[in-house]
């Protein structure tokens, strides 16, 4: 083949890729060496001495011994810089299991990744309590099967799936108010809202002018805006212009009104945007970014040693919008936040660009709002930004408050409220616990602030400690959302579950304790926790909360009403163990609207209604009404049956739809 290739002095792009992949393989080969487990099941064999990890932990003062062993045993997996696990929680770890009949103390909300759903998980038991369909359809919840939710999905773009990444709880005064959960769809550039009274999705916004909303957060301390980061740069507007001119592509930062779920404004930036968080004063939104090169391939995107965090001055952007300093694109005011825009050339730039190493991933703002923590991804450091200095100093160097060296592949940082930060290390497959104040006082690249490293299994992305996104984290438990589970569970074919690992985190410096592995269906990205007292879920529906114009159908209201030459309205109540009408007759070709009210007042008695041949399954909670509209296009007899096991006569809970041939 080589002899057929014309000689050229141009570098061969394939060779660049090969070299890059070889480097990556070398790195990963080191990482893929066996990683010790933090339990008794893996032992160290050293000079005939068989010591379990627990033995090492139990022996007080053996941390130094363990460190010494690490240097010459298979404990060292990545680059020789690793420390062994050195958990010693003084036997203070409480049981994470919740006895039968008792309740978890915290709600966890997991994003479901490309399943498109939110999962509700109890903490500390890690029991999955419920799933909330958001961007996906779901028969068990009747979501995408009744008129209201079908319209919601259609208005949200009509896609059949989403890639949901970052769940965020609405805040009032810096704490969760229990009203809403919001989440982004990276795939289709959408943002959805879940009503936490009913644990149901009630709004989906298809964000204009962006492909991929990746970073997403709510504004602190009060959720007056939702912020979404457009990750993939595209022409603006993306209408066929500038197809192969990447230097003309744009990434946009989007502000959304959480009540109306409509876009307020967008800001165009240089480079791209990745993760975002806000300060605790309603002033700054701080976004990481990894492609300042504005390249379209991996070697181009990772070429430079510096990228730029973008800090958005929200009140000043609002002023620019109010003053008409924007271009309207697809109905949205788009403000120019590029470095050379007039709005950024003034003494009070609307977007500040802070150089940060290298292709950084996360931004998380600490609980007291002093610092934003930017994990280096391709740099083994976390850069701490002094948020107050964003306003007081024009020198980007003054904004950097600290830069500890935490380990390989830092992605996300979480907080326990006791002055500690915990950073996930994707390549090292570890979590690094470190001292925030010590990192401010230490030199750049110092490892001295590191208190403890703990192996996780394997390759963590997000980590979250309890209520870490509030101004008053609860500490105690931390979840590491590990992308790979490899050997931790029974094999289930080549696609493995993720592994969500629960840690107890105590008050002390070395206090992490792994307590449980939990397989997670592919693939959660992030989670957020709220104490159960902060939520007030309804036990039954309040008909005044119905979405849309739906009646409450009593047994007396049940019946068939012909509403037009080719339309009928069937109304039916549902209670144990019968529908309000045992059968109903329509004509071939009729548009049938079935309105079903569950008149039960007893919590947890759900009635369903499967309408075979029309792809419909309603799930109707007590006091709720659902509606489905379809065309009865084939004559015949069709049983409508209850799909929720509601009583001993559940199988008998049926109605017949008789579709009479039209002459
Ligand atoms: Cu109603 Cu089963």
JSON list of N, CA and C in Angstrom, two decimals, residues 2 113 120 125 218 224 303 306 312 330 378 412 417 421 446 454 467 487 497 528 613:
[
{"chain": "A", "resi": 2, "resn": "UNK", "atom": "N", "xyz": [1.97, 1.20, 0.78]},
{"chain": "A", "resi": 2, "resn": "UNK", "atom": "CA", "xyz": [2.81, 2.38, 0.91]},
{"chain": "A", "resi": 2, "resn": "UNK", "atom": "C", "xyz": [3.35, 2.82, -0.44]},
{"chain": "A", "resi": 113, "resn": "UNK", "atom": "N", "xyz": [-28.69, 9.07, 31.97]},
{"chain": "A", "resi": 113, "resn": "UNK", "atom": "CA", "xyz": [-27.93, 9.03, 30.73]},
{"chain": "A", "resi": 113, "resn": "UNK", "atom": "C", "xyz": [-28.85, 8.79, 29.55]},
{"chain": "A", "resi": 120, "resn": "UNK", "atom": "N", "xyz": [-34.97, 7.61, 41.06]},
{"chain": "A", "resi": 120, "resn": "UNK", "atom": "CA", "xyz": [-35.05, 8.07, 42.43]},
{"chain": "A", "resi": 120, "resn": "UNK", "atom": "C", "xyz": [-34.50, 6.95, 43.31]},
{"chain": "A", "resi": 125, "resn": "UNK", "atom": "N", "xyz": [-29.61, 3.50, 51.66]},
{"chain": "A", "resi": 125, "resn": "UNK", "atom": "CA", "xyz": [-29.79, 2.10, 51.25]},
{"chain": "A", "resi": 125, "resn": "UNK", "atom": "C", "xyz": [-29.38, 1.86, 49.81]},
{"chain": "A", "resi": 218, "resn": "UNK", "atom": "N", "xyz": [-28.77, 25.08, 38.05]},
{"chain": "A", "resi": 218, "resn": "UNK", "atom": "CA", "xyz": [-29.72, 26.11, 38.46]},
{"chain": "A", "resi": 218, "resn": "UNK", "atom": "C", "xyz": [-28.93, 27.24, 39.10]},
{"chain": "A", "resi": 224, "resn": "UNK", "atom": "N", "xyz": [-33.57, 31.68, 39.87]},
{"chain": "A", "resi": 224, "resn": "UNK", "atom": "CA", "xyz": [-34.24, 32.62, 38.96]},
{"chain": "A", "resi": 224, "resn": "UNK", "atom": "C", "xyz": [-33.91, 32.30, 37.51]},
{"chain": "A", "resi": 303, "resn": "UNK", "atom": "N", "xyz": [-4.64, 20.14, 21.73]},
{"chain": "A", "resi": 303, "resn": "UNK", "atom": "CA", "xyz": [-3.31, 20.62, 21.36]},
{"chain": "A", "resi": 303, "resn": "UNK", "atom": "C", "xyz": [-2.72, 21.57, 22.40]},
{"chain": "A", "resi": 306, "resn": "UNK", "atom": "N", "xyz": [-3.43, 25.22, 27.61]},
{"chain": "A", "resi": 306, "resn": "UNK", "atom": "CA", "xyz": [-4.36, 26.04, 28.36]},
{"chain": "A", "resi": 306, "resn": "UNK", "atom": "C", "xyz": [-5.70, 26.12, 27.63]},
{"chain": "A", "resi": 312, "resn": "UNK", "atom": "N", "xyz": [-19.50, 34.22, 33.47]},
{"chain": "A", "resi": 312, "resn": "UNK", "atom": "CA", "xyz": [-20.55, 35.08, 32.92]},
{"chain": "A", "resi": 312, "resn": "UNK", "atom": "C", "xyz": [-21.10, 35.98, 34.03]},
{"chain": "A", "resi": 330, "resn": "UNK", "atom": "N", "xyz": [-33.27, 33.24, 15.62]},
{"chain": "A", "resi": 330, "resn": "UNK", "atom": "CA", "xyz": [-34.34, 32.27, 15.88]},
{"chain": "A", "resi": 330, "resn": "UNK", "atom": "C", "xyz": [-35.17, 32.67, 17.10]},
{"chain": "A", "resi": 378, "resn": "UNK", "atom": "N", "xyz": [-6.94, 16.71, 31.67]},
{"chain": "A", "resi": 378, "resn": "UNK", "atom": "CA", "xyz": [-5.65, 16.32, 31.12]},
{"chain": "A", "resi": 378, "resn": "UNK", "atom": "C", "xyz": [-4.50, 16.95, 31.90]},
{"chain": "A", "resi": 412, "resn": "UNK", "atom": "N", "xyz": [-14.39, 15.61, 38.60]},
{"chain": "A", "resi": 412, "resn": "UNK", "atom": "CA", "xyz": [-15.42, 16.32, 39.36]},
{"chain": "A", "resi": 412, "resn": "UNK", "atom": "C", "xyz": [-15.03, 16.42, 40.83]},
{"chain": "A", "resi": 417, "resn": "UNK", "atom": "N", "xyz": [-18.74, 19.99, 53.56]},
{"chain": "A", "resi": 417, "resn": "UNK", "atom": "CA", "xyz": [-19.10, 21.06, 54.49]},
{"chain": "A", "resi": 417, "resn": "UNK", "atom": "C", "xyz": [-18.14, 21.16, 55.67]},
{"chain": "A", "resi": 421, "resn": "UNK", "atom": "N", "xyz": [-12.55, 18.77, 50.15]},
{"chain": "A", "resi": 421, "resn": "UNK", "atom": "CA", "xyz": [-13.00, 18.55, 48.78]},
{"chain": "A", "resi": 421, "resn": "UNK", "atom": "C", "xyz": [-12.66, 17.12, 48.41]},
{"chain": "A", "resi": 446, "resn": "UNK", "atom": "N", "xyz": [1.30, 21.36, 44.46]},
{"chain": "A", "resi": 446, "resn": "UNK", "atom": "CA", "xyz": [1.65, 20.65, 45.69]},
{"chain": "A", "resi": 446, "resn": "UNK", "atom": "C", "xyz": [0.68, 19.49, 45.92]},
{"chain": "A", "resi": 454, "resn": "UNK", "atom": "N", "xyz": [-8.60, 7.00, 47.76]},
{"chain": "A", "resi": 454, "resn": "UNK", "atom": "CA", "xyz": [-9.33, 5.75, 47.93]},
{"chain": "A", "resi": 454, "resn": "UNK", "atom": "C", "xyz": [-9.62, 5.19, 46.54]},
{"chain": "A", "resi": 467, "resn": "UNK", "atom": "N", "xyz": [-26.10, 16.69, 49.64]},
{"chain": "A", "resi": 467, "resn": "UNK", "atom": "CA", "xyz": [-26.48, 18.11, 49.58]},
{"chain": "A", "resi": 467, "resn": "UNK", "atom": "C", "xyz": [-25.29, 19.02, 49.33]},
{"chain": "A", "resi": 487, "resn": "UNK", "atom": "N", "xyz": [-15.21, -6.36, 36.72]},
{"chain": "A", "resi": 487, "resn": "UNK", "atom": "CA", "xyz": [-15.39, -7.66, 37.39]},
{"chain": "A", "resi": 487, "resn": "UNK", "atom": "C", "xyz": [-16.23, -7.57, 38.65]},
{"chain": "A", "resi": 497, "resn": "UNK", "atom": "N", "xyz": [-23.15, -3.07, 33.48]},
{"chain": "A", "resi": 497, "resn": "UNK", "atom": "CA", "xyz": [-23.70, -1.92, 34.20]},
{"chain": "A", "resi": 497, "resn": "UNK", "atom": "C", "xyz": [-22.58, -1.01, 34.67]},
{"chain": "A", "resi": 528, "resn": "UNK", "atom": "N", "xyz": [-27.99, 13.94, 42.63]},
{"chain": "A", "resi": 528, "resn": "UNK", "atom": "CA", "xyz": [-28.11, 15.03, 43.59]},
{"chain": "A", "resi": 528, "resn": "UNK", "atom": "C", "xyz": [-29.00, 14.52, 44.71]},
{"chain": "A", "resi": 613, "resn": "UNK", "atom": "N", "xyz": [-53.75, -2.61, 20.31]},
{"chain": "A", "resi": 613, "resn": "UNK", "atom": "CA", "xyz": [-53.83, -2.22, 18.90]},
{"chain": "A", "resi": 613, "resn": "UNK", "atom": "C", "xyz": [-53.68, -0.73, 18.72]}
]
